[in-house]
Coordinates of C-alpha atoms and ligand atoms in Angstrom, one line a residue:
X1 CA 0.0 0.0 0.0
X2 CA 1.3 3.5 -0.9
X3 CA 1.5 5.6 2.2
X4 CA 1.0 9.3 1.6
X5 CA 2.7 12.3 3.1
X6 CA -0.2 12.8 5.4
X7 CA 0.0 9.4 6.9
X8 CA 3.8 9.7 7.3
X9 CA 3.4 13.1 9.0
X10 CA 0.7 11.8 11.3
X11 CA 3.0 8.8 12.2
X12 CA 5.7 11.3 13.0
X13 CA 3.3 13.3 15.2
X14 CA 3.8 16.4 13.0
X15 CA 0.1 16.8 12.5
X16 CA -2.7 15.9 14.8
X17 CA -4.2 12.5 14.1
X18 CA -7.1 12.8 11.7
X19 CA -9.4 10.3 10.1
X20 CA -8.0 8.7 7.0
X21 CA -9.7 7.1 4.0
X22 CA -8.4 4.7 1.4
X23 CA -8.8 5.6 -2.3
X24 CA -7.5 4.0 -5.5
X25 CA -6.2 6.5 -8.1
X26 CA -5.1 5.4 -11.6
X27 CA -4.6 1.8 -10.2
X28 CA -2.6 2.8 -7.1
X29 CA -3.9 2.8 -3.5
X30 CA -3.5 5.9 -1.3
X31 CA -4.4 6.8 2.2
X32 CA -5.4 10.5 2.6
X33 CA -7.4 12.6 5.1
X34 CA -11.1 12.3 5.2
X35 CA -13.3 15.5 5.5
X36 CA -11.9 17.1 2.4
X37 CA -12.8 17.3 -1.3
X38 CA -11.5 14.7 -3.8
X39 CA -9.3 17.4 -5.4
X40 CA -7.6 18.1 -2.0
X41 CA -7.2 14.4 -1.4
X42 CA -5.7 13.9 -4.8
X43 CA -3.2 16.7 -4.2
X44 CA -2.4 15.3 -0.8
X45 CA -1.5 12.0 -2.6
X46 CA 0.8 14.0 -4.9
X47 CA -1.4 13.7 -8.0
X48 CA -1.5 16.7 -10.2
X49 CA -5.0 17.7 -11.3
X50 CA -5.4 20.9 -13.3
X51 CA -7.9 23.6 -12.2
X52 CA -8.5 27.2 -13.1
X53 CA -11.0 28.1 -10.4
X54 CA -9.9 26.2 -7.3
X55 CA -7.3 27.8 -4.9
X56 CA -5.9 26.5 -1.7
X57 CA -7.9 27.8 1.3
X58 CA -10.7 29.4 -0.8
X59 CA -14.3 28.0 -0.9
X60 CA -14.5 25.9 -4.1
X61 CA -16.6 27.4 -6.9
X62 CA -16.8 24.4 -9.3
X63 CA -16.9 26.9 -12.1
X64 CA -14.2 25.9 -14.6
X65 CA -14.8 22.1 -14.8
X66 CA -11.1 21.5 -15.7
X67 CA -10.5 19.3 -12.7
X68 CA -12.9 16.6 -13.9
X69 CA -12.1 12.9 -13.2
X70 CA -13.7 9.6 -13.7
X71 CA -15.3 8.1 -10.6
X72 CA -16.2 4.4 -10.7
X73 CA -19.9 4.0 -10.4
X74 CA -20.7 7.6 -11.6
X75 CA -22.4 8.0 -14.9
X76 CA -20.7 11.3 -15.8
X77 CA -17.4 12.8 -15.1
X78 CA -17.2 14.7 -11.7
X79 CA -15.6 17.9 -10.8
X80 CA -13.1 16.8 -8.2
X81 CA -13.1 20.2 -6.4
X82 CA -16.7 19.9 -5.2
X83 CA -16.8 16.1 -4.8
X84 CA -16.4 15.0 -1.2
X85 CA -13.9 12.3 -0.7
X86 CA -15.3 8.9 0.4
X87 CA -13.6 5.8 1.7
X88 CA -13.0 3.2 -1.1
X89 CA -13.4 5.6 -4.0
X90 CA -11.9 4.4 -7.3
X91 CA -10.7 7.4 -9.4
X92 CA -9.1 7.8 -12.8
X93 CA -7.5 11.1 -13.6
X94 CA -5.8 10.6 -16.9
X95 CA -8.0 8.6 -19.2
X96 CA -8.7 9.7 -22.8
X97 CA -12.2 10.7 -21.8
X98 CA -10.9 12.9 -18.9
X99 CA -8.3 14.5 -21.1
X100 CA -10.7 15.2 -23.9
X101 CA -13.2 16.8 -21.5
X102 CA -10.6 19.0 -20.0
X103 CA -9.4 20.0 -23.5
X104 CA -12.9 20.9 -24.6
X105 CA -13.6 22.9 -21.4
X106 CA -10.4 24.8 -22.1
X107 CA -11.3 25.4 -25.7
X108 CA -14.7 26.7 -24.6
X109 CA -13.0 29.1 -22.1
X110 CA -10.9 30.4 -25.0
X111 CA -13.8 30.7 -27.4
X112 CA -14.4 34.3 -26.5
X113 CA -11.0 35.1 -25.0
X114 CA -9.0 37.9 -26.6
X115 CA -6.1 36.6 -28.7
X116 CA -3.6 39.1 -27.5
X117 CA -1.3 37.0 -25.4
X118 CA 1.8 38.8 -26.8
X119 CA 0.5 42.1 -25.3
X120 CA -0.8 40.7 -22.0
X121 CA 1.0 41.3 -18.7
X122 CA 0.5 37.6 -17.9
X123 CA 2.1 36.3 -21.2
X124 CA 4.2 33.3 -20.3
X125 CA 2.9 33.5 -16.7
X126 CA -0.8 32.7 -17.2
X127 CA -2.5 29.6 -15.9
X128 CA -5.0 29.5 -18.9
X129 CA -2.2 29.7 -21.4
X130 CA -0.1 27.0 -19.6
X131 CA -3.0 24.6 -19.5
X132 CA -4.0 25.3 -23.1
X133 CA -0.4 24.4 -24.2
X134 CA -0.4 21.3 -21.9
X135 CA -3.7 20.0 -23.4
X136 CA -3.0 20.9 -27.0
X137 CA -6.1 23.0 -27.5
X138 CA -7.4 23.8 -30.9
X139 CA -9.4 26.8 -32.2
X140 CA -12.6 24.7 -32.7
X141 CA -15.1 27.2 -31.2
X142 CA -15.5 30.9 -31.7
X143 CA -17.9 32.7 -29.4
X144 CA -19.1 36.3 -29.3
X145 CA -16.6 38.5 -27.5
X146 CA -17.7 40.5 -24.5
X147 CA -16.6 43.9 -25.7
X148 CA -16.1 45.3 -22.2
X149 CA -13.9 48.3 -21.5
X150 CA -10.8 48.0 -19.4
X151 CA -11.1 49.4 -15.9
X152 CA -8.2 51.8 -15.3
X153 CA -9.7 53.8 -12.5
X154 CA -7.4 52.4 -9.8
X155 CA -3.9 53.5 -8.9
X156 CA -3.1 50.0 -7.8
X157 CA -4.9 47.5 -10.2
X158 CA -6.2 47.2 -13.7
X159 CA -9.1 45.0 -14.9
X160 CA -9.7 43.6 -18.4
X161 CA -13.1 42.0 -18.2
X162 CA -12.7 40.4 -21.6
X163 CA -9.9 38.2 -20.2
X164 CA -12.1 37.1 -17.2
X165 CA -13.0 33.4 -17.1
X166 CA -15.5 33.9 -14.2
X167 CA -13.6 31.6 -11.9
X168 CA -14.5 33.8 -8.9
X169 CA -11.3 33.4 -7.1
X170 CA -11.0 37.2 -6.8
X171 CA -14.6 37.5 -5.5
X172 CA -14.0 34.9 -2.8
X173 CA -10.6 36.3 -1.8
X174 CA -12.0 39.9 -1.6
X175 CA -15.0 38.8 0.5
X176 CA -13.8 35.9 2.6
X177 CA -10.1 36.7 3.1
X178 CA -10.1 40.4 3.1
X179 CA -13.6 41.2 4.3
X180 CA -14.1 44.0 1.7
X181 CA -16.4 42.3 -0.9
X182 CA -16.2 45.2 -3.4
X183 CA -16.1 42.9 -6.5
X184 CA -19.0 40.6 -7.3
X185 CA -20.6 38.8 -10.2
X186 CA -22.8 41.3 -12.2
X187 CA -25.6 40.6 -14.7
X188 CA -26.7 37.1 -15.8
X189 CA -26.0 34.4 -18.5
X190 CA -23.6 35.4 -21.3
X191 CA -23.4 39.0 -20.0
X192 CA -22.1 37.9 -16.6
X193 CA -19.1 39.8 -15.6
X194 CA -17.1 40.5 -12.4
X195 CA -17.0 44.0 -11.3
X196 CA -18.1 46.7 -8.8
X197 CA -21.8 47.2 -8.0
X198 CA -23.6 49.7 -10.4
X199 CA -20.7 49.3 -12.9
X200 CA -18.4 51.7 -11.0
X201 CA -14.7 51.5 -11.5
X202 CA -12.7 49.6 -8.9
X203 CA -10.7 52.8 -8.1
X204 CA -14.0 54.4 -7.1
X205 CA -15.0 51.6 -4.8
X206 CA -14.2 50.4 -1.3
X207 CA -11.3 48.4 -2.7
X208 CA -8.4 48.8 -0.3
X209 CA -5.8 48.0 -3.0
X210 CA -4.3 45.0 -1.2
X211 CA -3.9 43.2 -4.5
X212 CA -4.7 39.8 -3.0
X213 CA -7.2 39.3 -5.9
X214 CA -4.4 39.8 -8.5
X215 CA -2.4 37.0 -6.9
X216 CA -5.2 34.5 -7.4
X217 CA -6.4 35.5 -10.8
X218 CA -5.4 32.8 -13.3
X219 CA -5.4 35.2 -16.3
X220 CA -4.6 38.8 -17.2
X221 CA -8.1 39.9 -16.1
X222 CA -6.9 41.5 -12.9
X223 CA -3.3 42.7 -12.6
X224 CA -1.3 45.4 -10.9
X225 CA -1.1 48.8 -12.7
X226 CA 2.1 48.6 -14.7
X227 CA 4.3 51.7 -13.9
X228 CA 7.5 50.5 -15.6
X229 CA 7.3 53.1 -18.4
X230 CA 7.5 55.9 -15.9
X231 CA 10.7 54.5 -14.5
X232 CA 12.3 54.1 -18.0
X233 CA 11.3 57.7 -18.8
X234 CA 13.0 58.9 -15.6
X235 CA 16.1 56.8 -16.2
X236 CA 16.5 58.4 -19.6
X237 CA 16.1 62.0 -18.3
X238 CA 19.5 63.6 -17.6
X239 CA 17.9 66.0 -15.2
X240 CA 16.7 63.2 -12.9
X241 CA 18.6 61.7 -10.1
X242 CA 16.9 58.3 -10.0
X243 CA 17.2 56.3 -6.8
X244 CA 15.6 53.1 -5.6
X245 CA 14.5 51.8 -2.2
X246 CA 14.0 48.1 -1.5
X247 CA 11.4 46.8 1.0
X248 CA 12.5 43.9 3.2
X249 CA 10.0 41.3 1.7
X250 CA 11.2 41.9 -1.8
X251 CA 14.8 40.7 -1.2
X252 CA 13.8 37.2 -0.2
X253 CA 11.2 36.8 -2.9
X254 CA 13.3 36.9 -6.0
X255 CA 15.5 33.8 -5.8
X256 CA 13.0 31.3 -7.3
X257 CA 12.3 33.8 -10.2
X258 CA 16.0 33.4 -11.1
X259 CA 16.1 29.6 -10.7
X260 CA 17.5 29.5 -7.1
X261 CA 15.9 28.0 -4.0
X262 CA 13.0 30.0 -2.6
X263 CA 13.7 32.4 0.2
X264 CA 17.4 32.8 -0.5
X265 CA 18.6 36.3 0.5
X266 CA 19.1 38.3 -2.7
X267 CA 19.7 41.7 -1.1
X268 CA 23.2 42.4 -2.4
X269 CA 22.5 40.9 -5.8
X270 CA 19.4 43.1 -6.2
X271 CA 21.4 46.2 -5.4
X272 CA 23.9 45.1 -8.0
X273 CA 21.1 44.4 -10.5
X274 CA 19.5 47.8 -10.0
X275 CA 22.8 49.6 -10.5
X276 CA 23.1 47.8 -13.9
X277 CA 19.6 49.0 -14.8
X278 CA 20.8 52.5 -14.2
X279 CA 19.7 53.6 -10.7
X280 CA 22.2 56.1 -9.3
X281 CA 21.8 55.0 -5.7
X282 CA 20.0 52.0 -4.1
X283 CA 18.8 52.4 -0.5
X284 CA 17.4 50.0 2.1
X285 CA 13.8 50.8 3.1
X286 CA 14.7 49.1 6.4
X287 CA 16.5 52.4 7.2
X288 CA 13.1 54.1 7.2
X289 CA 11.5 51.1 8.9
X290 CA 13.9 51.8 11.8
X291 CA 12.9 55.4 11.6
X292 CA 9.2 54.4 11.8
X293 CA 10.0 52.3 14.8
X294 CA 11.8 55.2 16.6
X295 CA 8.8 57.4 16.0
X296 CA 6.2 54.8 16.8
X297 CA 7.9 53.6 19.9
X298 CA 8.2 57.2 21.1
X299 CA 4.4 57.6 20.4
X300 CA 3.7 54.4 22.4
X301 CA 5.9 55.5 25.3
X302 CA 4.1 58.9 25.3
X303 CA 0.7 57.2 25.4
X304 CA 1.9 54.9 28.3
X305 CA 3.0 58.1 30.2
X306 CA -0.3 59.9 29.4
X307 CA -2.4 56.8 30.0
X308 CA -3.8 56.5 26.4
X309 CA -5.5 56.7 24.1
X310 CA -5.1 52.9 23.7
X311 CA -4.4 50.9 21.7
X312 CA -1.8 52.5 19.5
X313 CA -2.3 50.8 16.1
X314 CA 0.4 50.6 13.5
X315 CA 0.1 52.6 10.3
X316 CA 2.7 51.2 7.9
X317 CA 0.2 49.2 5.8
X318 CA -1.8 51.5 3.5
X319 CA -4.4 48.8 2.7
X320 CA -5.2 48.6 6.4
X321 CA -5.2 52.3 6.7
X322 CA -7.9 52.7 4.0
X323 CA -9.8 49.8 5.6
X324 CA -9.7 51.7 9.0
X325 CA -10.7 55.0 7.4
X326 CA -13.7 53.3 5.7
X327 CA -14.9 51.0 8.5
X328 CA -13.5 52.3 11.8
X329 CA -13.8 56.1 11.4
X330 CA -14.5 56.6 15.1
X331 CA -11.1 55.1 16.1
X332 CA -8.7 57.0 13.8
X333 CA -7.1 58.5 16.9
X334 CA -5.9 55.0 17.7
X335 CA -3.8 55.0 14.5
X336 CA -0.1 55.9 14.8
X337 CA 0.5 59.1 13.0
X338 CA 3.7 57.8 11.5
X339 CA 4.0 57.7 7.7
X340 CA 4.7 54.3 6.2
X341 CA 8.5 53.4 5.8
X342 CA 8.4 54.0 2.0
X343 CA 7.0 57.5 2.6
X344 CA 9.4 58.3 5.4
X345 CA 12.3 57.2 3.2
X346 CA 11.0 59.3 0.3
X347 CA 10.6 62.3 2.6
X348 CA 14.1 62.0 3.8
X349 CA 15.6 61.5 0.3
X350 CA 13.6 64.4 -1.1
X351 CA 14.7 66.7 1.7
X352 CA 17.8 66.3 3.9
X353 CA 19.5 63.8 1.5
X354 CA 18.8 66.0 -1.5
X355 CA 20.3 69.0 0.3
X356 CA 23.5 67.1 1.2
X357 CA 24.2 65.6 -2.3
X358 CA 24.3 66.5 -5.9
X359 CA 20.6 65.5 -6.1
X360 CA 18.2 68.4 -5.9
X361 CA 14.7 68.1 -4.3
X362 CA 12.9 68.4 -7.6
X363 CA 15.5 66.3 -9.5
X364 CA 15.4 63.4 -7.1
X365 CA 13.2 60.6 -8.4
X366 CA 12.4 57.9 -5.8
X367 CA 11.3 54.5 -7.0
X368 CA 10.1 52.1 -4.3
X369 CA 10.5 48.3 -4.9
X370 CA 7.6 46.9 -2.9
X371 CA 5.8 43.6 -2.4
X372 CA 2.6 45.7 -2.4
X373 CA 0.0 47.1 -4.7
X374 CA -1.5 49.3 -2.0
X375 CA 1.7 51.3 -1.9
X376 CA 0.9 52.5 -5.4
X377 CA -2.4 53.9 -4.1
X378 CA -0.6 55.4 -1.1
X379 CA 2.0 57.1 -3.3
X380 CA -0.7 58.7 -5.5
X381 CA -3.3 59.6 -2.9
X382 CA -1.3 60.2 0.3
X383 CA 2.4 60.7 -0.2
X384 CA 2.5 64.3 -1.5
X385 CA 5.6 63.8 -3.6
X386 CA 7.6 61.7 -1.1
X387 CA 7.8 58.8 -3.7
X388 CA 7.6 59.1 -7.5
X389 CA 6.9 55.5 -8.6
X390 CA 6.1 52.2 -6.8
X391 CA 7.0 49.0 -8.5
X392 CA 5.8 45.6 -7.2
X393 CA 8.1 42.6 -7.0
X394 CA 6.4 41.3 -10.2
X395 CA 7.2 44.5 -12.1
X396 CA 10.7 44.5 -10.7
X397 CA 11.2 40.9 -12.0
X398 CA 9.8 42.0 -15.4
X399 CA 12.2 44.9 -15.5
X400 CA 15.3 42.8 -14.7
X401 CA 14.4 40.2 -17.2
X402 CA 13.7 42.8 -19.9
X403 CA 17.2 44.1 -19.2
X404 CA 18.5 40.5 -19.4
X405 CA 19.9 40.7 -15.9
X406 CA 20.2 37.4 -14.1
X407 CA 20.4 38.2 -10.4
X408 CA 21.7 34.7 -9.7
X409 CA 24.9 35.5 -11.6
X410 CA 25.7 38.8 -9.9
X411 CA 28.1 39.5 -7.1
X412 CA 26.4 41.2 -4.1
X413 CA 26.9 44.9 -3.6
X414 CA 26.1 46.9 -0.5
X415 CA 23.3 49.4 -0.2
X416 CA 24.2 53.1 -0.5
X417 CA 24.3 55.0 2.7
X418 CA 21.7 57.6 3.3
X419 CA 24.0 59.5 5.6
X420 CA 27.4 58.3 6.9
X421 CA 28.5 54.7 6.6
X422 CA 26.4 52.1 4.9
X423 CA 24.5 49.8 7.3
X424 CA 22.1 47.0 6.7
X425 CA 19.2 47.2 9.0
X426 CA 17.2 44.2 10.3
X427 CA 14.6 43.0 7.8
X428 CA 11.9 41.5 10.1
X429 CA 9.4 44.3 9.1
X430 CA 8.5 42.2 6.1
X431 CA 6.7 39.6 8.1
X432 CA 3.6 39.8 10.3
X433 CA 4.8 40.5 13.9
X434 CA 8.1 42.2 12.7
X435 CA 6.9 45.7 13.4
X436 CA 5.6 44.8 16.9
X437 CA 8.8 43.0 17.7
X438 CA 11.0 45.9 16.7
X439 CA 8.7 48.4 18.4
X440 CA 8.8 46.4 21.7
X441 CA 12.6 46.2 21.5
X442 CA 12.9 50.0 21.2
X443 CA 10.0 51.0 23.5
X444 CA 11.5 48.8 26.2
X445 CA 14.8 50.6 25.9
X446 CA 13.1 54.0 25.9
X447 CA 11.2 53.3 29.1
X448 CA 13.7 51.3 31.1
X449 CA 17.0 52.6 29.7
X450 CA 18.0 48.9 29.3
X451 CA 17.9 46.5 26.4
X452 CA 15.2 43.9 26.2
X453 CA 17.2 40.9 27.6
X454 CA 16.6 38.7 24.5
X455 CA 16.0 40.5 21.2
X456 CA 14.1 37.5 19.8
X457 CA 10.6 38.2 20.9
X458 CA 9.0 34.9 19.7
X459 CA 5.4 35.3 20.9
X460 CA 4.7 37.6 18.0
X461 CA 6.3 35.4 15.4
X462 CA 4.6 32.9 13.1
X463 CA 2.0 32.9 10.4
X464 CA -1.2 32.7 12.6
X465 CA -3.7 35.4 11.8
X466 CA -3.9 36.7 15.4
X467 CA -1.1 36.6 18.0
X468 CA -1.2 38.2 21.4
X469 CA 1.5 38.8 24.1
X470 CA 2.2 40.6 27.3
X471 CA 5.6 42.0 28.2
X472 CA 6.5 43.7 31.5
X473 CA 8.0 47.1 30.9
X474 CA 9.0 48.7 34.2
X475 CA 6.0 47.3 36.0
X476 CA 3.5 48.1 33.1
X477 CA 2.1 44.9 31.6
X478 CA 2.2 46.0 28.0
X479 CA -0.4 44.0 26.0
X480 CA 0.2 43.6 22.3
X481 CA -1.7 42.0 19.5
X482 CA -0.5 41.2 16.0
X483 CA -3.1 40.7 13.2
X484 CA -2.8 39.9 9.5
X485 CA -5.5 39.4 7.0
X486 CA -8.4 41.8 7.0
X487 CA -11.1 39.2 7.8
X488 CA -9.0 38.5 10.9
X489 CA -9.0 42.2 11.7
X490 CA -12.8 42.4 11.4
X491 CA -13.2 39.3 13.7
X492 CA -10.7 40.7 16.2
X493 CA -12.4 44.0 16.5
X494 CA -15.9 42.5 16.5
X495 CA -15.3 40.1 19.4
X496 CA -14.6 43.1 21.7
X497 CA -11.8 43.6 24.2
X498 CA -9.4 45.3 21.8
X499 CA -9.5 48.4 23.9
X500 CA -7.5 46.5 26.5
X501 CA -4.4 46.3 24.3
X502 CA -1.7 48.9 24.4
X503 CA -0.3 48.1 20.9
X504 CA -1.7 46.4 17.9
X505 CA 0.1 45.7 14.7
X506 CA -2.1 45.2 11.6
X507 CA -1.0 44.0 8.2
X508 CA -3.7 43.6 5.5
X509 CA -2.0 40.6 3.7
X510 CA -2.2 37.3 5.5
X511 CA 1.2 36.6 7.0
X512 CA 2.4 40.2 6.3
X513 CA 4.2 41.8 3.4
X514 CA 6.0 38.5 2.4
X515 CA 2.5 37.6 1.1
X516 CA 1.8 41.0 -0.4
X517 CA -0.4 41.5 -3.4
X518 CA 2.5 42.4 -5.6
X519 CA 4.5 39.3 -5.0
X520 CA 5.2 36.7 -7.7
X521 CA 2.4 34.4 -8.7
X522 CA 2.2 31.0 -7.0
X523 CA -0.5 29.0 -5.3
X524 CA 2.1 27.4 -3.1
X525 CA 4.0 30.5 -2.2
X526 CA 6.7 29.5 0.3
X527 CA 5.6 31.8 3.0
X528 CA 7.3 29.9 5.9
X529 CA 10.7 29.8 4.0
X530 CA 10.5 33.6 3.4
X531 CA 9.6 34.2 7.0
X532 CA 12.5 32.1 8.2
X533 CA 14.8 33.8 5.7
X534 CA 14.0 37.3 7.1
X535 CA 14.4 36.1 10.7
X536 CA 17.8 34.6 9.6
X537 CA 18.9 37.9 8.3
X538 CA 17.9 39.6 11.5
X539 CA 19.7 37.0 13.6
X540 CA 23.0 37.6 11.8
X541 CA 22.9 41.4 12.2
X542 CA 25.6 42.8 14.4
X543 CA 23.0 45.1 15.9
X544 CA 19.3 44.3 16.0
X545 CA 17.5 47.2 17.5
X546 CA 16.3 50.3 15.6
X547 CA 17.7 52.7 18.1
X548 CA 21.2 51.2 17.6
X549 CA 21.2 51.9 13.8
X550 CA 24.1 54.3 13.4
X551 CA 22.5 56.0 10.4
X552 CA 19.4 56.6 12.4
X553 CA 21.4 58.0 15.4
X554 CA 23.1 60.3 12.9
X555 CA 19.9 61.5 11.4
X556 CA 18.5 62.5 14.8
X557 CA 21.7 64.1 15.9
X558 CA 22.3 66.1 12.8
X559 CA 18.8 66.9 11.5
X560 CA 15.7 65.8 13.5
X561 CA 16.6 66.3 17.1
X562 CA 14.6 63.7 18.9
X563 CA 11.8 61.2 18.0
X564 CA 8.5 63.1 17.8
X565 CA 10.2 66.5 17.6
X566 CA 8.5 69.2 15.7
X567 CA 10.8 68.7 12.7
X568 CA 10.3 64.9 12.9
X569 CA 6.5 65.5 12.9
X570 CA 6.6 67.7 9.9
X571 CA 8.7 65.3 7.9
X572 CA 7.6 61.9 9.1
X573 CA 4.0 62.0 10.3
X574 CA 0.6 62.3 8.6
X575 CA -3.1 62.6 9.3
X576 CA -6.2 60.5 8.4
X577 CA -9.6 61.1 6.8
X578 CA -13.0 59.6 7.5
X579 CA -13.9 57.7 4.3
X580 CA -17.0 56.0 5.7
X581 CA -19.3 58.0 3.4
X582 CA -17.1 58.1 0.3
X583 CA -18.5 55.1 -1.5
X584 CA -22.2 55.1 -0.7
X585 CA -24.4 55.0 -3.8
X586 CA -25.4 58.6 -4.9
Ligands
SF4_1 S1 -7.3 44.7 -4.1 FE1 -8.1 43.7 -2.2 S2 -9.9 45.0 -1.7 FE2 -9.4 45.4 -3.8 S3 -10.7 44.0 -5.0 FE3 -8.7 43.0 -4.7 S4 -9.0 41.8 -2.8 FE4 -10.6 43.3 -2.9
SF4_2 S1 -11.0 38.6 -12.7 FE1 -9.6 36.8 -12.6 S2 -9.9 35.9 -10.6 FE2 -11.7 37.2 -11.0 S3 -13.3 35.9 -11.9 FE3 -12.1 36.8 -13.6 S4 -10.5 35.4 -14.1 FE4 -11.3 34.8 -12.1
SF4_3 S1 0.6 43.9 4.4 FE1 2.4 44.8 3.3 S2 2.1 44.1 1.2 FE2 0.1 43.8 2.1 S3 -1.0 45.7 1.7 FE3 0.0 45.9 3.7 S4 1.9 47.0 3.3 FE4 1.2 46.1 1.4

């Protein structure tokens, strides 16, 4: 009998014992978990079954019918994604009948699909295109095209309804994972489309720009706004001093795009690659993340001294900020007034840095390399010139490949210093819990004058949606919560008791920025590997606390005075707006 991974893991005690069932697939016997769909069971057994609408963790839609299999005793083929698994099932996944049905279903999907793969952002990275090639589809059916206009109303996303195959992954993600539900099926029959109620543009909706829907879309129907042309224009302009900043999550997300093992630290290689593209300087956004921590920790210490208002809630995630402005307008005073790290970095580069170097304020052109689509919205709607362009990790990869730069082959190069000597700051901000951990390290020092005995603050680590902890700071029991994924945020605030916390970190994307909406496409994105890689970088730093960063110490000594000083407030802080009425039907 073939023993599957699950049974082996259960035997090792690595997963809790669960009920198992025996199934026969293509003549081989397997033991897999009960209480799941047949598709999940087949995948658990290591059998590849294609699908265009199913996605790990999302409610199955049964829409594409590409995952059909033969089931002994059943008259018709069954969609394995909606078929519950039953003990003793005999399944065939690769018979001529199954392959033909999948091929016809793919041909029907393509019957009204635009034939513009060459011009599509998803060319060579499209699930529909890949399966079409795998199943040798032919042009046997030609259907009426939808003739819908592209939706270009958003600063973060673009929608091409003609490329939509109605799989509903985006709808389920937006509603169930992110608790926004701004996109939905509209109309009926052939006219069915996915969009915003009353045909509004997605940029005019409650969309918080998190981009999680773009990660699950199997085609080019829903993608990030492509801003590469603006970067090429700036690079070709001799009056521009074009600099890049790199977010922590990006540097550990590139390796597999260049044929290396997932999670490998590509920091120095990426700096080298961007210099080859033509960027004059390349900076580490962690520098600004340390700055954020200095300002946020000072805010927290101030609130502890003044007894509130509590909790202080982090502000570095723009998707969370828009969510809060829309749905929690009565609690905006709880939000930290700190700008996000990319905005702080841009503000420093456009001001103090520009004064000190050959760059001028107006000539400085700051490009942020982010795992995030919401940062595009933030740049356009909030940043007031701090940042000039935001590229997602996916755009960054496209740019490097277009320039024929293979990061894997490059020798690492250090970041450019903002002021003084070049330092590499810890990178834990890219993972859920990283901001809380860094803030606790620094707030502890600010209050007690001593360092947190062990910098590894493990209770806030891990990929769980909600983590809570208490730390004793000079007799104050500082209660913190770390939440990622906006449905988890809604649940956390709805259950009550959140007012009892002193500090709450919120990241919109489940797991934090390593799972950002601008990260490379993959249903099996190696989140844990990326998280471990970032903690590994942190562990190997010679200094691990934001207040020890020599460049940050210099910045305060030479320009800003102290955290939360008037100058720091002017440059590094922001305000919020009540958006609760912005999207009501007129
Ligand atoms: S970006 Fe986020 S909020 Fe906007 S439609 Fe996609 S999942 Fe929903
Ligand atoms: S936009 Fe993409 S994810 Fe959404 S239904 Fe269409 S094809 Fe599926
Ligand atoms: S969690 Fe990170 S990647 Fe996701 S929206 Fe927020 S800032 Fe962007």
